[in-house]
PDB file of C-alpha atoms in Angstrom:
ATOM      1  CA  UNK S  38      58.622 -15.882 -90.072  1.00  0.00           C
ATOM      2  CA  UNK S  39      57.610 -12.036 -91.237  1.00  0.00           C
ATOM      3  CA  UNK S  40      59.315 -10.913 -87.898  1.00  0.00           C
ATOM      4  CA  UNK S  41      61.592  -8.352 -90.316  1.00  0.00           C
ATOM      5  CA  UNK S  42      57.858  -6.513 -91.204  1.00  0.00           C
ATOM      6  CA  UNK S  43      56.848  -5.789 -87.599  1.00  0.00           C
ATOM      7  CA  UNK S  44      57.081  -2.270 -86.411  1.00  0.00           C
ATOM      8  CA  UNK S  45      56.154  -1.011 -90.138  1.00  0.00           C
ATOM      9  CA  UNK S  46      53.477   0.595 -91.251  1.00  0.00           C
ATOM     10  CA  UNK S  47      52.401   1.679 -87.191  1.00  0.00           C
ATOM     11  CA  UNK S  48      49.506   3.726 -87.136  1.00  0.00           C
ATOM     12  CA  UNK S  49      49.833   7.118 -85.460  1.00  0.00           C
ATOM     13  CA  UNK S  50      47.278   7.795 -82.892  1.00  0.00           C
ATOM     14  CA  UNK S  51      46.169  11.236 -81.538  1.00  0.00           C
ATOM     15  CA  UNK S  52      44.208  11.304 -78.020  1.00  0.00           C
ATOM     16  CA  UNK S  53      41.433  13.566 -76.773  1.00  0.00           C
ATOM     17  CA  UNK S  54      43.231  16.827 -75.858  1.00  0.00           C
ATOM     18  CA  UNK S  55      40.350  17.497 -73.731  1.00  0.00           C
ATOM     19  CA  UNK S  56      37.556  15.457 -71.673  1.00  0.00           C
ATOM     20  CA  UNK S  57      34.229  14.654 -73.068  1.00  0.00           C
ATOM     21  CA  UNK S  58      32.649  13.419 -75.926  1.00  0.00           C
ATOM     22  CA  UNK S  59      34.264  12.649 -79.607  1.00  0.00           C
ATOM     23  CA  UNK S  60      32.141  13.726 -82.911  1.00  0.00           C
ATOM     24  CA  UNK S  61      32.974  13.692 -86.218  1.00  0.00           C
ATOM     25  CA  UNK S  62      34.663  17.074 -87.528  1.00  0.00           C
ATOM     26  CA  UNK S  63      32.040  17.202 -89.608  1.00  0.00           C
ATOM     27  CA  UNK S  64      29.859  18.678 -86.865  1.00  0.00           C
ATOM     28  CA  UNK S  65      31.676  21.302 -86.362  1.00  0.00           C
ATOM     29  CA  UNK S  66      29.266  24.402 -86.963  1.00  0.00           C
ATOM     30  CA  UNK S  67      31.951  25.841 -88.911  1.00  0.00           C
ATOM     31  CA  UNK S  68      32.545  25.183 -92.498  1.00  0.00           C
ATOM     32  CA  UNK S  69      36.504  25.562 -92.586  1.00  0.00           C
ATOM     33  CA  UNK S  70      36.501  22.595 -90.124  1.00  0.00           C
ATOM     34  CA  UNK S  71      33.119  20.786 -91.314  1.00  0.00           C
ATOM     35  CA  UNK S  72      34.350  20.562 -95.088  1.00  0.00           C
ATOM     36  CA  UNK S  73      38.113  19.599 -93.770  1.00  0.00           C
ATOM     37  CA  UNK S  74      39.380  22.766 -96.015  1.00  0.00           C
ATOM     38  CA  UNK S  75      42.190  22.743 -92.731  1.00  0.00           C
ATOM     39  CA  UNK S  76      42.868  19.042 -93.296  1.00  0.00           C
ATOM     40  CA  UNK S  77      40.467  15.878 -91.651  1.00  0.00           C
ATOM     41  CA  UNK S  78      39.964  15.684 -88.096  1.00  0.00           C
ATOM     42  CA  UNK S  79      38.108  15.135 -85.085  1.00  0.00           C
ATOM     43  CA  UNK S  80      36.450  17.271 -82.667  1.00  0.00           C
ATOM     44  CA  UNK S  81      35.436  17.488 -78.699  1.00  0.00           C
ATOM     45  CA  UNK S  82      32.445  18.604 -77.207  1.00  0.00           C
ATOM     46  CA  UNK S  83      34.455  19.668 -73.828  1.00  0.00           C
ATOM     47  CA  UNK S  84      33.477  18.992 -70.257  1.00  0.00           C
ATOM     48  CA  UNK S  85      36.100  20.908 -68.894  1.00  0.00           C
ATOM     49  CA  UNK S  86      38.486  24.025 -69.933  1.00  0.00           C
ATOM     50  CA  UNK S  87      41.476  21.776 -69.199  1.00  0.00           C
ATOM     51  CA  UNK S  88      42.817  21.852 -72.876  1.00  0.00           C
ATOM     52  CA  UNK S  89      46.127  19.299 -72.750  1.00  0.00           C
ATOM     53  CA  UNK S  90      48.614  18.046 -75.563  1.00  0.00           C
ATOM     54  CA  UNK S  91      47.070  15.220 -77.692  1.00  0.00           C
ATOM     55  CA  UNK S  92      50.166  13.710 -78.558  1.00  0.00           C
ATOM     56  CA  UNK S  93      54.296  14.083 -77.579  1.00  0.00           C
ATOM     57  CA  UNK S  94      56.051  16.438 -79.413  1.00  0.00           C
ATOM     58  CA  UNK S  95      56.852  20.435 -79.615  1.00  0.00           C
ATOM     59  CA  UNK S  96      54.228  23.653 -79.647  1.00  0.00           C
ATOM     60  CA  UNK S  97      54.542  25.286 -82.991  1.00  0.00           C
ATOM     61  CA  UNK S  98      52.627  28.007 -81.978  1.00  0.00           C
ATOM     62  CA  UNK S  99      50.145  29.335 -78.943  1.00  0.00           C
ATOM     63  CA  UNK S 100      47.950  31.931 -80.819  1.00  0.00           C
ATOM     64  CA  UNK S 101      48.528  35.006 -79.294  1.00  0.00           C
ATOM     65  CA  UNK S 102      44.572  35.141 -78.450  1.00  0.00           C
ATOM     66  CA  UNK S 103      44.964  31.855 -76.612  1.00  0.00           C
ATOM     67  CA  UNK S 104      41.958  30.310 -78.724  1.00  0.00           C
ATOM     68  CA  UNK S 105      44.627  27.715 -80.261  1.00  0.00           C
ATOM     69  CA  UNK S 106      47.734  25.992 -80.513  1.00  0.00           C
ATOM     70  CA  UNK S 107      49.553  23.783 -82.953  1.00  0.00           C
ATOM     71  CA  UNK S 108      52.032  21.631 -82.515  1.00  0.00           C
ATOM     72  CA  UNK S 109      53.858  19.138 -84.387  1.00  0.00           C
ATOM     73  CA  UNK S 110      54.338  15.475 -83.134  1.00  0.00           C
ATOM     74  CA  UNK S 111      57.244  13.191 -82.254  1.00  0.00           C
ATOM     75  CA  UNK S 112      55.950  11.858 -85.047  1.00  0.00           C
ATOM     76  CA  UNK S 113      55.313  14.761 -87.762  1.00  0.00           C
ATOM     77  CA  UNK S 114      51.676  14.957 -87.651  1.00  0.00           C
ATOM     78  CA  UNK S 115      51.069  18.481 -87.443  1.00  0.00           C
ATOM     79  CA  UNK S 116      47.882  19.439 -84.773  1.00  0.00           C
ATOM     80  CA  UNK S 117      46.206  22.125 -84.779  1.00  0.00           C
ATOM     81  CA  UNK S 118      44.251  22.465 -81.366  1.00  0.00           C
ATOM     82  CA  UNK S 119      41.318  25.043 -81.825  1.00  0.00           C
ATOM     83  CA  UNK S 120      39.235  26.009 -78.806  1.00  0.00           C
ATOM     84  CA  UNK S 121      35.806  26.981 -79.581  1.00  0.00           C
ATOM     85  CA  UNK S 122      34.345  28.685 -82.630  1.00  0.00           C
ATOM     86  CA  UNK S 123      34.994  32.296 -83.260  1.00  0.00           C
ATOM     87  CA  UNK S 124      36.498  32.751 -80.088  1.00  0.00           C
ATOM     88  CA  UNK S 125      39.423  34.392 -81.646  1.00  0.00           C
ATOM     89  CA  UNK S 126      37.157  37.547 -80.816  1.00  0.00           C
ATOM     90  CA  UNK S 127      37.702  37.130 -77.090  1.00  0.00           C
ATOM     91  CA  UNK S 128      40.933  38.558 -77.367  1.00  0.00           C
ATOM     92  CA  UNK S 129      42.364  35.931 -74.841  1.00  0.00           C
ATOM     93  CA  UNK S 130      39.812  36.822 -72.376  1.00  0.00           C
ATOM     94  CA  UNK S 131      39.002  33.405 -70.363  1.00  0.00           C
ATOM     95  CA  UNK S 132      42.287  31.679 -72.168  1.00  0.00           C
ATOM     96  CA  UNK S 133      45.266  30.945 -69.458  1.00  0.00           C
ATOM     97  CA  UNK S 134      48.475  29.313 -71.734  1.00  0.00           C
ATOM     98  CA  UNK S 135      50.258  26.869 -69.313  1.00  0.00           C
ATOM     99  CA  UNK S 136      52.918  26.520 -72.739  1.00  0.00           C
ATOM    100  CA  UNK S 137      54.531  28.563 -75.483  1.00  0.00           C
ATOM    101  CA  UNK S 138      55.639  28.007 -78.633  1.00  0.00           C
ATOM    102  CA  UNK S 139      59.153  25.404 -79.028  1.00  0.00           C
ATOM    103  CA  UNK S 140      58.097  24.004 -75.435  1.00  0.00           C
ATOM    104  CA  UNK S 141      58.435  20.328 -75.790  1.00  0.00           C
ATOM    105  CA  UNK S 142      55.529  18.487 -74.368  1.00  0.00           C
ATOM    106  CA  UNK S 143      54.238  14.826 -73.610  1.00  0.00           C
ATOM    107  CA  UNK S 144      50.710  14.072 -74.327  1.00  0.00           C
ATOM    108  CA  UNK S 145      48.061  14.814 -71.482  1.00  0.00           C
ATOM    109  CA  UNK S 146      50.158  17.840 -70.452  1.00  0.00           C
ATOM    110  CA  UNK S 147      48.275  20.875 -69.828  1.00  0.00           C
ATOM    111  CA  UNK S 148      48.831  23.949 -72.696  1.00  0.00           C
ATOM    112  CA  UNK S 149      45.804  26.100 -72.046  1.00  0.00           C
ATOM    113  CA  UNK S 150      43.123  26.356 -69.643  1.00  0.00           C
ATOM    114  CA  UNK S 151      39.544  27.606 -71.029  1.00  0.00           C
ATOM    115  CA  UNK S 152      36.998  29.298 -69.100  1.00  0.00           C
ATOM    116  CA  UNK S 153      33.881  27.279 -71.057  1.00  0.00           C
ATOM    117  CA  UNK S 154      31.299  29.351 -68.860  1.00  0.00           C
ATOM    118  CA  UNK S 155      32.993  32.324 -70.009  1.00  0.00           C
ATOM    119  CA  UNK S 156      32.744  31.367 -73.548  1.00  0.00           C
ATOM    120  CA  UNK S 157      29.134  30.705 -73.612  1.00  0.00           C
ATOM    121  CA  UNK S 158      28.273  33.627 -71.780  1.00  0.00           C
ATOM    122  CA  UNK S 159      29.466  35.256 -75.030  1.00  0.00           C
ATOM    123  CA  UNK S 160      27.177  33.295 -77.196  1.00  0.00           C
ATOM    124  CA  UNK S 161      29.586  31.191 -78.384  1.00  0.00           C
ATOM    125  CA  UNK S 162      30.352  27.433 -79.009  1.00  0.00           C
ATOM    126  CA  UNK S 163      33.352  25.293 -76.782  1.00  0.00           C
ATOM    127  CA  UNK S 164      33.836  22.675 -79.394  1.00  0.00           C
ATOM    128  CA  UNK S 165      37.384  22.154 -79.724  1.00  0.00           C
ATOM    129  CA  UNK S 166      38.632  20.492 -83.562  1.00  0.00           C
ATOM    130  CA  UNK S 167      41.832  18.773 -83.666  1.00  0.00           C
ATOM    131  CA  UNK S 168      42.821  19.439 -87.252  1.00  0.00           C
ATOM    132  CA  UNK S 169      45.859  17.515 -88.548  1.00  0.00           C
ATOM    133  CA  UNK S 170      47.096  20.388 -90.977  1.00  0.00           C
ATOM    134  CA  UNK S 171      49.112  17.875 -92.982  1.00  0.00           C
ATOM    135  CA  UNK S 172      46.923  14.796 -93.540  1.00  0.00           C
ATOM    136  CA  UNK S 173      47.995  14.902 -97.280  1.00  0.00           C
ATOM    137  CA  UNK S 174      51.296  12.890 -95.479  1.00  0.00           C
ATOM    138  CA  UNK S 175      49.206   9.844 -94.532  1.00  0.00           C
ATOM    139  CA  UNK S 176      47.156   7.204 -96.455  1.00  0.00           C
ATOM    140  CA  UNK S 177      44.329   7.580 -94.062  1.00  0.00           C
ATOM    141  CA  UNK S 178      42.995   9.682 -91.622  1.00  0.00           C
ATOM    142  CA  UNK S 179      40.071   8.064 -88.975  1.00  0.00           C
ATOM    143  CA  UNK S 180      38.004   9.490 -86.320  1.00  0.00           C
ATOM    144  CA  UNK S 181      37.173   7.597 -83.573  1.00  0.00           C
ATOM    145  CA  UNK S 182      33.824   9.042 -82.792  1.00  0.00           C
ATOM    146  CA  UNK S 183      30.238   8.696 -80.720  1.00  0.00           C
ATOM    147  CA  UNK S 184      32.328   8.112 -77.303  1.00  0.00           C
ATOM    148  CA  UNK S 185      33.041   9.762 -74.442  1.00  0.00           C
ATOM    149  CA  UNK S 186      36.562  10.619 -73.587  1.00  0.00           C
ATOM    150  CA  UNK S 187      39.074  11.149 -71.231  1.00  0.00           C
ATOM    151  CA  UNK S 188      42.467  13.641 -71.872  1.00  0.00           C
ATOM    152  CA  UNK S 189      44.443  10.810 -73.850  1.00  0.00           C
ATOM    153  CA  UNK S 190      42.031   8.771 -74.754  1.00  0.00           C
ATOM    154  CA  UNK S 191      42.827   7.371 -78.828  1.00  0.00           C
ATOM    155  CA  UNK S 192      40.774   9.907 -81.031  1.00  0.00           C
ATOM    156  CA  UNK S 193      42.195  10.012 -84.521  1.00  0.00           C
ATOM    157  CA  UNK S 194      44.231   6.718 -85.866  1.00  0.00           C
ATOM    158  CA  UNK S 195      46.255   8.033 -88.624  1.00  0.00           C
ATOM    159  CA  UNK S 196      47.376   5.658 -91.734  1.00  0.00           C
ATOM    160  CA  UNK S 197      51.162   6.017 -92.859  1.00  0.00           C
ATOM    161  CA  UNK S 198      51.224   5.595 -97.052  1.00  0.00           C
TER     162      UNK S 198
END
């Protein structure tokens, strides 16, 4: 009877760009990502450097330290994809970029491999947040948290207004 209302409304879903476990942004040792001054979000505690695309859509932008990308979905949500915390100091050392910026990409692709030993060897932490930069756009913003995940797997559901 409603059949004219179906396909409205869709949520938007982001997957894991990377394998392991989901946590709340809030986590995130950082306060520009804890308090969501970036925009809400969720993060991964990686198992592996393979750092892939969490959705469809084009690269923005692959930092020229290789610490982080953003990209912008088929959809419009705009990612940003931040691997570890204050590794922008690395200077790109133990960062490989398998993409560049206006590459268009499906989700699971590779975009940049991480050396995670590497990274803690400097001290640092391999959390990776997955910001959406524009979540004024949508009516809701949810992680999907406290699970272990593959590249893919659903970790944000985004609300359209």
């Amino acid at each position: 009877m409603f059949g004219f209302l179906k396909g409205k409304n869709k949520d938007i879903v982001i997957g894991s760009p990377a394998k392991g476990k989901a946590v709340p942004v809030s986590q995130v040792n950082d306060p520009t990502f804890a308090e969501e001054i970036l925009g809400k979000g969720v993060a991964i505690m990686p198992e592996d450097g393979k750092v892939c695309a969490p959705a469809a859509g084009e690269i923005s932008m692959v930092f020229d330290t290789l610490h982080a990308f953003s990209m912008t979905t088929n959809d419009g949500v705009e990612l940003l994809v931040h691997i570890g915390l204050e590794t922008v100091g690395l200077k790109g050392k133990g960062f490989t970029a398998h993409a560049k910026a206006g590459d268009k990409v499906e989700k699971g692709d590779l975009i940049i491999t991480a050396d995670l030993d590497a990274i803690k060897a400097e001290g640092l932490d391999t959390i990776i947040p997955v910001i959406v930069c524009n979540t004024d756009e949508y009516k809701d913003v949810e992680s999907l948290t406290g699970k272990d995940v593959a590249v893919s797997d659903d970790v944000l559901k985004i609300s359209l207004k």
